[in-house]
CSV table of N, CA and C in Angstrom, one decimal:
chain,number,residue,atom,x,y,z
A,289,UNK,N,0.8,-1.2,0.0
A,289,UNK,CA,0.0,0.0,0.0
A,289,UNK,C,0.9,1.2,0.0
A,290,UNK,N,0.4,2.3,-0.7
A,290,UNK,CA,1.2,3.5,-0.8
A,290,UNK,C,0.3,4.7,-0.3
A,291,UNK,N,1.0,5.7,0.2
A,291,UNK,CA,0.4,7.0,0.6
A,291,UNK,C,0.9,8.1,-0.3
A,292,UNK,N,0.0,9.1,-0.5
A,292,UNK,CA,0.4,10.3,-1.2
A,292,UNK,C,0.5,11.5,-0.4
A,293,UNK,N,1.6,12.3,-0.5
A,293,UNK,CA,1.8,13.6,0.1
A,293,UNK,C,1.8,14.6,-1.0
A,294,UNK,N,1.2,15.8,-0.7
A,294,UNK,CA,1.2,16.8,-1.8
A,294,UNK,C,1.9,18.1,-1.3
A,295,UNK,N,2.9,18.5,-2.0
A,295,UNK,CA,3.6,19.8,-1.7
A,295,UNK,C,3.1,20.8,-2.7
A,296,UNK,N,2.3,21.7,-2.2
A,296,UNK,CA,1.8,22.8,-3.1
A,296,UNK,C,2.8,24.0,-3.0
A,297,UNK,N,3.2,24.4,-4.2
A,297,UNK,CA,4.3,25.4,-4.3
A,297,UNK,C,3.7,26.7,-4.7
A,298,UNK,N,4.3,27.8,-4.2
A,298,UNK,CA,3.8,29.2,-4.5
A,298,UNK,C,4.0,29.5,-5.9
A,299,UNK,N,3.0,30.2,-6.5
A,299,UNK,CA,3.2,30.9,-7.7
A,299,UNK,C,3.1,30.1,-9.0
A,300,UNK,N,3.2,30.8,-10.1
A,300,UNK,CA,3.1,30.2,-11.4
A,300,UNK,C,4.5,30.0,-12.0
A,301,UNK,N,5.5,30.5,-11.3
A,301,UNK,CA,6.9,30.3,-11.8
A,301,UNK,C,7.7,29.9,-10.5
A,302,UNK,N,7.6,28.6,-10.1
A,302,UNK,CA,8.4,28.2,-8.9
A,302,UNK,C,9.9,28.3,-9.1
A,303,UNK,N,10.6,28.2,-8.1
A,303,UNK,CA,12.1,28.3,-8.1
A,303,UNK,C,12.6,26.9,-8.4
A,304,UNK,N,12.6,26.6,-9.8
A,304,UNK,CA,13.0,25.3,-10.3
A,304,UNK,C,14.4,24.9,-9.8
A,305,UNK,N,15.3,25.9,-9.8
A,305,UNK,CA,16.7,25.7,-9.5
A,305,UNK,C,16.8,25.1,-8.0
A,306,UNK,N,16.1,25.8,-7.1
A,306,UNK,CA,16.1,25.4,-5.7
A,306,UNK,C,15.5,24.0,-5.5
A,307,UNK,N,14.4,23.8,-6.2
A,307,UNK,CA,13.7,22.5,-6.2
A,307,UNK,C,14.7,21.4,-6.6
A,308,UNK,N,15.3,21.6,-7.7
A,308,UNK,CA,16.3,20.6,-8.3
A,308,UNK,C,17.4,20.4,-7.3
A,309,UNK,N,18.0,21.4,-6.8
A,309,UNK,CA,19.1,21.3,-5.8
A,309,UNK,C,18.7,20.5,-4.6
A,310,UNK,N,17.5,20.8,-4.1
A,310,UNK,CA,17.0,20.1,-2.9
A,310,UNK,C,16.8,18.6,-3.2
A,311,UNK,N,16.3,18.3,-4.3
A,311,UNK,CA,16.1,16.9,-4.7
A,311,UNK,C,17.4,16.2,-4.8
A,312,UNK,N,18.4,16.8,-5.4
A,312,UNK,CA,19.7,16.2,-5.6
A,312,UNK,C,20.4,16.0,-4.2
A,313,UNK,N,20.2,17.0,-3.3
A,313,UNK,CA,20.8,17.0,-2.0
A,313,UNK,C,20.2,15.9,-1.1
A,314,UNK,N,19.0,15.5,-1.4
A,314,UNK,CA,18.3,14.5,-0.7
A,314,UNK,C,18.6,13.1,-1.2
A,315,UNK,N,19.2,13.0,-2.3
A,315,UNK,CA,19.6,11.7,-2.9
A,315,UNK,C,18.5,11.2,-3.8
A,316,UNK,N,18.5,11.7,-5.0
A,316,UNK,CA,17.5,11.3,-5.9
A,316,UNK,C,18.1,10.5,-7.1
A,317,UNK,N,17.4,9.5,-7.5
A,317,UNK,CA,17.8,8.7,-8.6
A,317,UNK,C,16.9,8.9,-9.8
A,318,UNK,N,17.4,8.9,-11.0
A,318,UNK,CA,16.6,9.1,-12.2
A,318,UNK,C,15.8,10.4,-12.1
A,319,UNK,N,16.5,11.5,-11.7
A,319,UNK,CA,15.9,12.8,-11.6
A,319,UNK,C,15.7,13.5,-12.9
A,320,UNK,N,14.6,14.0,-13.2
A,320,UNK,CA,14.3,14.7,-14.5
A,320,UNK,C,14.2,16.2,-14.1
A,321,UNK,N,15.0,17.0,-14.7
A,321,UNK,CA,14.9,18.4,-14.4
A,321,UNK,C,13.7,19.1,-15.1
A,322,UNK,N,13.3,20.3,-14.7
A,322,UNK,CA,12.2,21.0,-15.2
A,322,UNK,C,12.4,21.4,-16.7
A,323,UNK,N,13.6,21.4,-17.2
A,323,UNK,CA,13.8,21.9,-18.5
A,323,UNK,C,13.7,20.7,-19.5
A,324,UNK,N,13.4,19.5,-19.1
A,324,UNK,CA,13.3,18.4,-20.0
A,324,UNK,C,12.1,18.5,-20.8
A,325,UNK,N,12.0,17.6,-21.8
A,325,UNK,CA,10.9,17.7,-22.7
A,325,UNK,C,9.6,17.4,-22.0
A,326,UNK,N,8.5,17.8,-22.7
A,326,UNK,CA,7.2,17.6,-22.1
A,326,UNK,C,6.9,16.1,-22.0
A,327,UNK,N,6.1,15.8,-21.0
A,327,UNK,CA,5.8,14.4,-20.6
A,327,UNK,C,4.6,13.9,-21.4
A,328,UNK,N,4.6,14.1,-22.7
A,328,UNK,CA,3.4,13.6,-23.5
A,328,UNK,C,3.3,12.1,-23.3
A,329,UNK,N,2.1,11.7,-23.1
A,329,UNK,CA,1.8,10.2,-23.0
A,329,UNK,C,2.0,9.7,-21.6
A,330,UNK,N,2.5,10.5,-20.7
A,330,UNK,CA,2.7,10.0,-19.3
A,330,UNK,C,1.3,9.8,-18.6
A,331,UNK,N,1.4,9.1,-17.5
A,331,UNK,CA,0.2,8.8,-16.7
A,331,UNK,C,-0.5,10.1,-16.3
A,332,UNK,N,-1.8,10.2,-16.5
A,332,UNK,CA,-2.6,11.3,-16.1
A,332,UNK,C,-2.4,12.6,-17.0
A,333,UNK,N,-1.7,12.4,-18.1
A,333,UNK,CA,-1.4,13.6,-19.0
A,333,UNK,C,-2.7,14.3,-19.4
A,334,UNK,N,-3.7,13.5,-19.7
A,334,UNK,CA,-5.0,14.1,-20.2
A,334,UNK,C,-5.7,14.9,-19.0
A,335,UNK,N,-5.3,14.7,-17.8
A,335,UNK,CA,-6.0,15.4,-16.7
A,335,UNK,C,-5.2,16.6,-16.2
A,336,UNK,N,-3.9,16.6,-16.5
A,336,UNK,CA,-3.0,17.7,-16.0
A,336,UNK,C,-2.3,18.3,-17.2
A,337,UNK,N,-2.1,19.6,-17.1
A,337,UNK,CA,-1.3,20.3,-18.1
A,337,UNK,C,0.1,20.2,-17.6
A,338,UNK,N,1.0,19.6,-18.3
A,338,UNK,CA,2.4,19.4,-17.9
A,338,UNK,C,3.3,20.2,-18.8
A,339,UNK,N,3.7,21.3,-18.4
A,339,UNK,CA,4.7,22.1,-19.2
A,339,UNK,C,6.1,21.8,-18.7
A,340,UNK,N,6.3,21.5,-17.5
A,340,UNK,CA,7.6,21.3,-16.9
A,340,UNK,C,7.6,19.8,-16.4
A,341,UNK,N,8.8,19.3,-16.4
A,341,UNK,CA,8.9,17.9,-15.9
A,341,UNK,C,9.8,17.9,-14.6
A,342,UNK,N,9.3,17.3,-13.6
A,342,UNK,CA,10.1,17.3,-12.3
A,342,UNK,C,9.7,16.0,-11.6
A,343,UNK,N,10.5,14.9,-11.9
A,343,UNK,CA,10.1,13.7,-11.2
A,343,UNK,C,11.4,12.9,-10.9
A,344,UNK,N,11.2,11.9,-10.1
A,344,UNK,CA,12.3,11.0,-9.7
A,344,UNK,C,11.9,10.2,-8.4
A,345,UNK,N,12.9,9.6,-7.8
A,345,UNK,CA,12.6,9.0,-6.5
A,345,UNK,C,13.8,9.1,-5.6
A,346,UNK,N,13.5,9.1,-4.3
A,346,UNK,CA,14.6,9.1,-3.3
A,346,UNK,C,15.2,7.8,-3.1
A,347,UNK,N,16.5,7.7,-3.0
A,347,UNK,CA,17.2,6.4,-2.9
A,347,UNK,C,17.0,5.7,-1.5
A,348,UNK,N,16.9,6.5,-0.5
A,348,UNK,CA,16.7,6.0,0.9
A,348,UNK,C,15.3,5.4,1.1
A,349,UNK,N,14.3,6.1,0.7
A,349,UNK,CA,12.9,5.7,1.0
A,349,UNK,C,12.2,5.1,-0.2
A,350,UNK,N,12.8,5.2,-1.3
A,350,UNK,CA,12.2,4.7,-2.6
A,350,UNK,C,10.9,5.5,-2.9
A,351,UNK,N,10.7,6.6,-2.2
A,351,UNK,CA,9.5,7.5,-2.5
A,351,UNK,C,9.6,8.1,-3.9
A,352,UNK,N,8.6,8.0,-4.7
A,352,UNK,CA,8.6,8.6,-6.0
A,352,UNK,C,7.9,9.9,-6.0
A,353,UNK,N,8.3,10.9,-6.8
A,353,UNK,CA,7.6,12.1,-6.8
A,353,UNK,C,7.4,12.6,-8.3
A,354,UNK,N,6.4,13.3,-8.5
A,354,UNK,CA,6.0,13.8,-9.8
A,354,UNK,C,5.3,15.1,-9.7
A,355,UNK,N,5.6,16.0,-10.7
A,355,UNK,CA,5.0,17.3,-10.7
A,355,UNK,C,3.6,17.3,-11.4
A,356,UNK,N,2.7,18.0,-10.8
A,356,UNK,CA,1.4,18.2,-11.4
A,356,UNK,C,1.1,19.7,-11.5
A,357,UNK,N,0.5,20.1,-12.6
A,357,UNK,CA,0.2,21.5,-12.8
A,357,UNK,C,-1.3,21.7,-12.9
A,358,UNK,N,-1.9,22.6,-12.1
A,358,UNK,CA,-3.3,22.9,-12.3
A,358,UNK,C,-3.4,23.8,-13.5
A,359,UNK,N,-4.6,23.8,-14.1
A,359,UNK,CA,-4.8,24.6,-15.3
A,359,UNK,C,-4.8,26.1,-15.1
A,360,UNK,N,-5.1,26.5,-13.8
A,360,UNK,CA,-5.0,28.0,-13.5
A,360,UNK,C,-4.4,28.2,-12.2
A,361,UNK,N,-3.8,29.3,-12.0
A,361,UNK,CA,-3.3,29.8,-10.7
A,361,UNK,C,-4.5,29.9,-9.7
A,362,UNK,N,-4.4,29.4,-8.5
A,362,UNK,CA,-5.5,29.5,-7.6
A,362,UNK,C,-5.1,29.3,-6.2
A,363,UNK,N,-6.1,29.3,-5.3
A,363,UNK,CA,-5.8,29.1,-3.9
A,363,UNK,C,-5.3,27.7,-3.6
A,364,UNK,N,-4.7,27.5,-2.4
A,364,UNK,CA,-4.2,26.3,-1.9
A,364,UNK,C,-5.4,25.3,-1.8
A,365,UNK,N,-5.2,24.0,-2.2
A,365,UNK,CA,-6.2,23.0,-2.1
A,365,UNK,C,-6.2,22.4,-0.7
A,366,UNK,N,-5.1,22.4,0.0
A,366,UNK,CA,-5.0,21.7,1.3
A,366,UNK,C,-5.9,22.3,2.3
A,367,UNK,N,-6.6,21.3,2.9
A,367,UNK,CA,-7.5,21.7,4.0
A,367,UNK,C,-6.7,21.7,5.3
A,368,UNK,N,-7.2,22.4,6.3
A,368,UNK,CA,-6.6,22.4,7.6
A,368,UNK,C,-6.1,23.7,8.0
A,369,UNK,N,-5.4,23.8,9.1
A,369,UNK,CA,-4.9,25.0,9.7
A,369,UNK,C,-3.5,25.3,9.2
A,370,UNK,N,-3.4,26.0,8.1
A,370,UNK,CA,-2.1,26.3,7.6
A,370,UNK,C,-1.8,27.8,7.6
A,371,UNK,N,-2.8,28.7,7.6
A,371,UNK,CA,-2.6,30.1,7.7
A,371,UNK,C,-1.9,30.7,6.5
A,372,UNK,N,-1.8,30.0,5.4
A,372,UNK,CA,-1.1,30.5,4.3
A,372,UNK,C,-2.0,31.2,3.3
A,373,UNK,N,-1.6,32.3,2.7
A,373,UNK,CA,-2.4,33.1,1.8
A,373,UNK,C,-1.5,33.4,0.6
A,374,UNK,N,-1.3,32.4,-0.2
A,374,UNK,CA,-0.6,32.6,-1.5
A,374,UNK,C,-1.3,31.7,-2.5
A,375,UNK,N,-1.1,32.0,-3.8
A,375,UNK,CA,-1.6,31.2,-4.8
A,375,UNK,C,-0.6,30.2,-5.3
A,376,UNK,N,-1.2,29.1,-5.9
A,376,UNK,CA,-0.4,28.0,-6.3
A,376,UNK,C,-0.9,27.5,-7.6
A,377,UNK,N,0.0,27.0,-8.4
A,377,UNK,CA,-0.4,26.3,-9.7
A,377,UNK,C,0.3,24.9,-9.8
A,378,UNK,N,1.3,24.7,-9.0
A,378,UNK,CA,2.1,23.4,-9.1
A,378,UNK,C,2.0,22.7,-7.7
A,379,UNK,N,2.0,21.4,-7.9
A,379,UNK,CA,2.1,20.5,-6.7
A,379,UNK,C,3.1,19.4,-7.1
A,380,UNK,N,3.9,19.0,-6.1
A,380,UNK,CA,4.7,17.8,-6.3
A,380,UNK,C,4.1,16.7,-5.4
A,381,UNK,N,3.7,15.6,-6.0
A,381,UNK,CA,3.1,14.5,-5.3
A,381,UNK,C,4.1,13.5,-5.0
A,382,UNK,N,4.3,13.1,-3.7
A,382,UNK,CA,5.2,12.1,-3.3
A,382,UNK,C,4.4,10.9,-3.0
A,383,UNK,N,4.8,9.8,-3.6
A,383,UNK,CA,4.1,8.5,-3.4
A,383,UNK,C,5.1,7.7,-2.4
A,384,UNK,N,4.5,7.4,-1.2
A,384,UNK,CA,5.3,6.8,-0.1
A,384,UNK,C,5.1,5.3,-0.1
A,385,UNK,N,6.2,4.5,-0.1
A,385,UNK,CA,6.1,3.1,0.2
A,385,UNK,C,6.0,2.9,1.7
A,386,UNK,N,4.9,2.3,2.2
A,386,UNK,CA,4.8,2.1,3.6
A,386,UNK,C,5.9,1.4,4.3
A,387,UNK,N,6.6,0.5,3.6
A,387,UNK,CA,7.7,-0.3,4.1
A,387,UNK,C,8.9,0.6,4.5
A,388,UNK,N,8.9,1.8,3.9
A,388,UNK,CA,10.0,2.8,4.1
A,388,UNK,C,9.5,4.1,4.7
A,389,UNK,N,8.5,4.0,5.5
A,389,UNK,CA,7.8,5.3,6.0
A,389,UNK,C,8.8,6.1,6.8
A,390,UNK,N,9.6,5.5,7.7
A,390,UNK,CA,10.5,6.3,8.5
A,390,UNK,C,11.6,6.9,7.7
A,391,UNK,N,12.0,6.2,6.6
A,391,UNK,CA,13.0,6.7,5.7
A,391,UNK,C,12.5,7.9,4.9
A,392,UNK,N,11.2,7.8,4.6
A,392,UNK,CA,10.6,8.9,3.9
A,392,UNK,C,10.5,10.2,4.7
A,393,UNK,N,10.2,10.0,6.0
A,393,UNK,CA,10.2,11.2,6.9
A,393,UNK,C,11.5,11.9,6.9
A,394,UNK,N,12.6,11.1,7.0
A,394,UNK,CA,13.9,11.6,6.9
A,394,UNK,C,14.2,12.4,5.6
A,395,UNK,N,13.8,11.7,4.5
A,395,UNK,CA,14.0,12.3,3.2
A,395,UNK,C,13.2,13.6,3.0
A,396,UNK,N,12.0,13.6,3.4
A,396,UNK,CA,11.1,14.8,3.1
A,396,UNK,C,11.6,15.9,4.0
A,397,UNK,N,12.0,15.6,5.3
A,397,UNK,CA,12.6,16.7,6.2
A,397,UNK,C,13.8,17.3,5.6
A,398,UNK,N,14.7,16.5,5.0
A,398,UNK,CA,15.9,17.0,4.4
A,398,UNK,C,15.6,17.8,3.2
A,399,UNK,N,14.7,17.3,2.3
A,399,UNK,CA,14.3,18.0,1.1
A,399,UNK,C,13.8,19.4,1.4
A,400,UNK,N,12.8,19.4,2.4
A,400,UNK,CA,12.2,20.7,2.7
A,400,UNK,C,13.2,21.7,3.4
A,401,UNK,N,14.0,21.2,4.3
A,401,UNK,CA,15.0,22.0,5.0
A,401,UNK,C,16.0,22.6,4.0
A,402,UNK,N,16.4,21.8,3.0
A,402,UNK,CA,17.3,22.3,1.9
A,402,UNK,C,16.6,23.3,1.1
A,403,UNK,N,15.3,23.1,0.7
A,403,UNK,CA,14.5,24.0,-0.1
A,403,UNK,C,14.4,25.3,0.6
A,404,UNK,N,14.1,25.3,1.9
A,404,UNK,CA,13.9,26.6,2.7
A,404,UNK,C,15.3,27.3,2.7
A,405,UNK,N,16.4,26.6,2.9
A,405,UNK,CA,17.7,27.3,2.9
A,405,UNK,C,18.0,27.9,1.6
A,406,UNK,N,17.5,27.4,0.5
A,406,UNK,CA,17.8,27.9,-0.9
A,406,UNK,C,16.9,28.9,-1.4
A,407,UNK,N,15.6,28.9,-0.9
A,407,UNK,CA,14.6,29.8,-1.6
A,407,UNK,C,13.6,30.3,-0.6
A,408,UNK,N,13.1,31.5,-0.9
A,408,UNK,CA,12.0,32.1,0.0
A,408,UNK,C,10.7,31.6,-0.5
A,409,UNK,N,10.6,30.7,-1.5
A,409,UNK,CA,9.4,30.2,-2.1
A,409,UNK,C,8.5,29.5,-1.0
A,410,UNK,N,7.3,29.9,-1.0
A,410,UNK,CA,6.3,29.4,0.1
A,410,UNK,C,5.8,28.0,-0.4
A,411,UNK,N,5.4,27.2,0.6
A,411,UNK,CA,4.7,25.9,0.2
A,411,UNK,C,3.9,25.4,1.4
A,412,UNK,N,3.1,24.4,1.1
A,412,UNK,CA,2.3,23.7,2.1
A,412,UNK,C,2.4,22.2,1.8
A,413,UNK,N,2.8,21.3,2.7
A,413,UNK,CA,2.9,19.9,2.6
A,413,UNK,C,1.7,19.3,3.3
A,414,UNK,N,0.9,18.5,2.6
A,414,UNK,CA,-0.3,17.9,3.2
A,414,UNK,C,-0.4,16.4,2.8
A,415,UNK,N,-1.1,15.7,3.6
A,415,UNK,CA,-1.4,14.3,3.3
A,415,UNK,C,-2.7,14.3,2.5
A,416,UNK,N,-2.6,14.0,1.2
A,416,UNK,CA,-3.7,14.0,0.3
A,416,UNK,C,-4.6,15.2,0.4
A,417,UNK,N,-4.0,16.4,0.5
A,417,UNK,CA,-4.7,17.7,0.6
A,417,UNK,C,-5.5,17.8,1.9
A,418,UNK,N,-5.3,17.0,2.9
A,418,UNK,CA,-6.1,17.1,4.1
A,418,UNK,C,-5.2,17.6,5.3
A,419,UNK,N,-4.6,16.7,6.1
A,419,UNK,CA,-3.8,17.1,7.2
A,419,UNK,C,-2.5,17.8,6.7
A,420,UNK,N,-2.1,18.9,7.4
A,420,UNK,CA,-1.0,19.7,7.1
A,420,UNK,C,0.2,19.2,7.9
A,421,UNK,N,1.4,18.9,7.2
A,421,UNK,CA,2.6,18.4,7.9
A,421,UNK,C,3.7,19.4,7.9
A,422,UNK,N,3.7,20.3,7.0
A,422,UNK,CA,4.8,21.3,6.9
A,422,UNK,C,4.3,22.5,6.2
A,423,UNK,N,4.9,23.7,6.6
A,423,UNK,CA,4.5,25.0,6.0
A,423,UNK,C,5.8,25.8,5.9
A,424,UNK,N,5.9,26.5,4.8
A,424,UNK,CA,6.9,27.6,4.7
A,424,UNK,C,6.1,28.8,4.1
A,425,UNK,N,5.9,29.8,5.0
A,425,UNK,CA,5.3,31.0,4.5
A,425,UNK,C,6.0,32.2,5.2
A,426,UNK,N,6.0,33.3,4.4
A,426,UNK,CA,6.8,34.5,4.9
A,426,UNK,C,8.2,34.1,5.3
A,427,UNK,N,8.6,34.3,6.5
A,427,UNK,CA,9.9,33.9,7.0
A,427,UNK,C,9.9,32.7,7.9
A,428,UNK,N,8.8,32.0,7.9
A,428,UNK,CA,8.6,30.9,8.9
A,428,UNK,C,8.5,29.6,8.3
A,429,UNK,N,9.3,28.6,8.8
A,429,UNK,CA,9.2,27.2,8.3
A,429,UNK,C,8.8,26.4,9.5
A,430,UNK,N,7.8,25.6,9.4
A,430,UNK,CA,7.3,24.7,10.4
A,430,UNK,C,7.2,23.3,9.9
A,431,UNK,N,7.8,22.3,10.6
A,431,UNK,CA,7.7,20.9,10.2
A,431,UNK,C,7.1,20.2,11.5
A,432,UNK,N,5.8,19.8,11.4
A,432,UNK,CA,5.1,19.2,12.5
A,432,UNK,C,4.5,17.8,12.2
A,433,UNK,N,5.4,16.9,11.8
A,433,UNK,CA,5.0,15.6,11.3
A,433,UNK,C,4.2,14.8,12.3
A,434,UNK,N,4.6,14.9,13.6
A,434,UNK,CA,4.0,14.1,14.6
A,434,UNK,C,2.6,14.6,15.1
A,435,UNK,N,2.3,15.9,14.7
A,435,UNK,CA,1.0,16.4,15.1
A,435,UNK,C,0.5,17.3,14.0
A,436,UNK,N,0.0,16.7,12.9
A,436,UNK,CA,-0.5,17.4,11.7
A,436,UNK,C,-1.7,18.3,12.1
A,437,UNK,N,-1.8,19.4,11.4
A,437,UNK,CA,-2.9,20.3,11.6
A,437,UNK,C,-4.1,20.1,10.8
């Protein structure tokens, strides 16, 4: 069984450089950078507009991630107490293998900490757009894995 976590990223032009550096710093295999060709024919292509490609998997946790683009810039989908007021168009979906759950927590913590160190870009990490597990807004980064909001 697998679980999905969603990282909603601020704006219509995310900081691709910082996202790529954070992925590589976390240990990513088969990473595709955002400047690669369009993912025509990929899974869910008919449901999502994919102009950029950003996917791969973490070596430690074997968690796979893939970029999804909403058709328009809009409010954050994630429900819960996040207190964020920014618009988003992109989400990175992390597919977690339950057998490596603890390893994923280490990977996602390292990924997000690196991202925060590299970029002021805001984000919200949620479990399937419901419980909130991490927030970066304004100058504040919070990681509250053990007590989601």
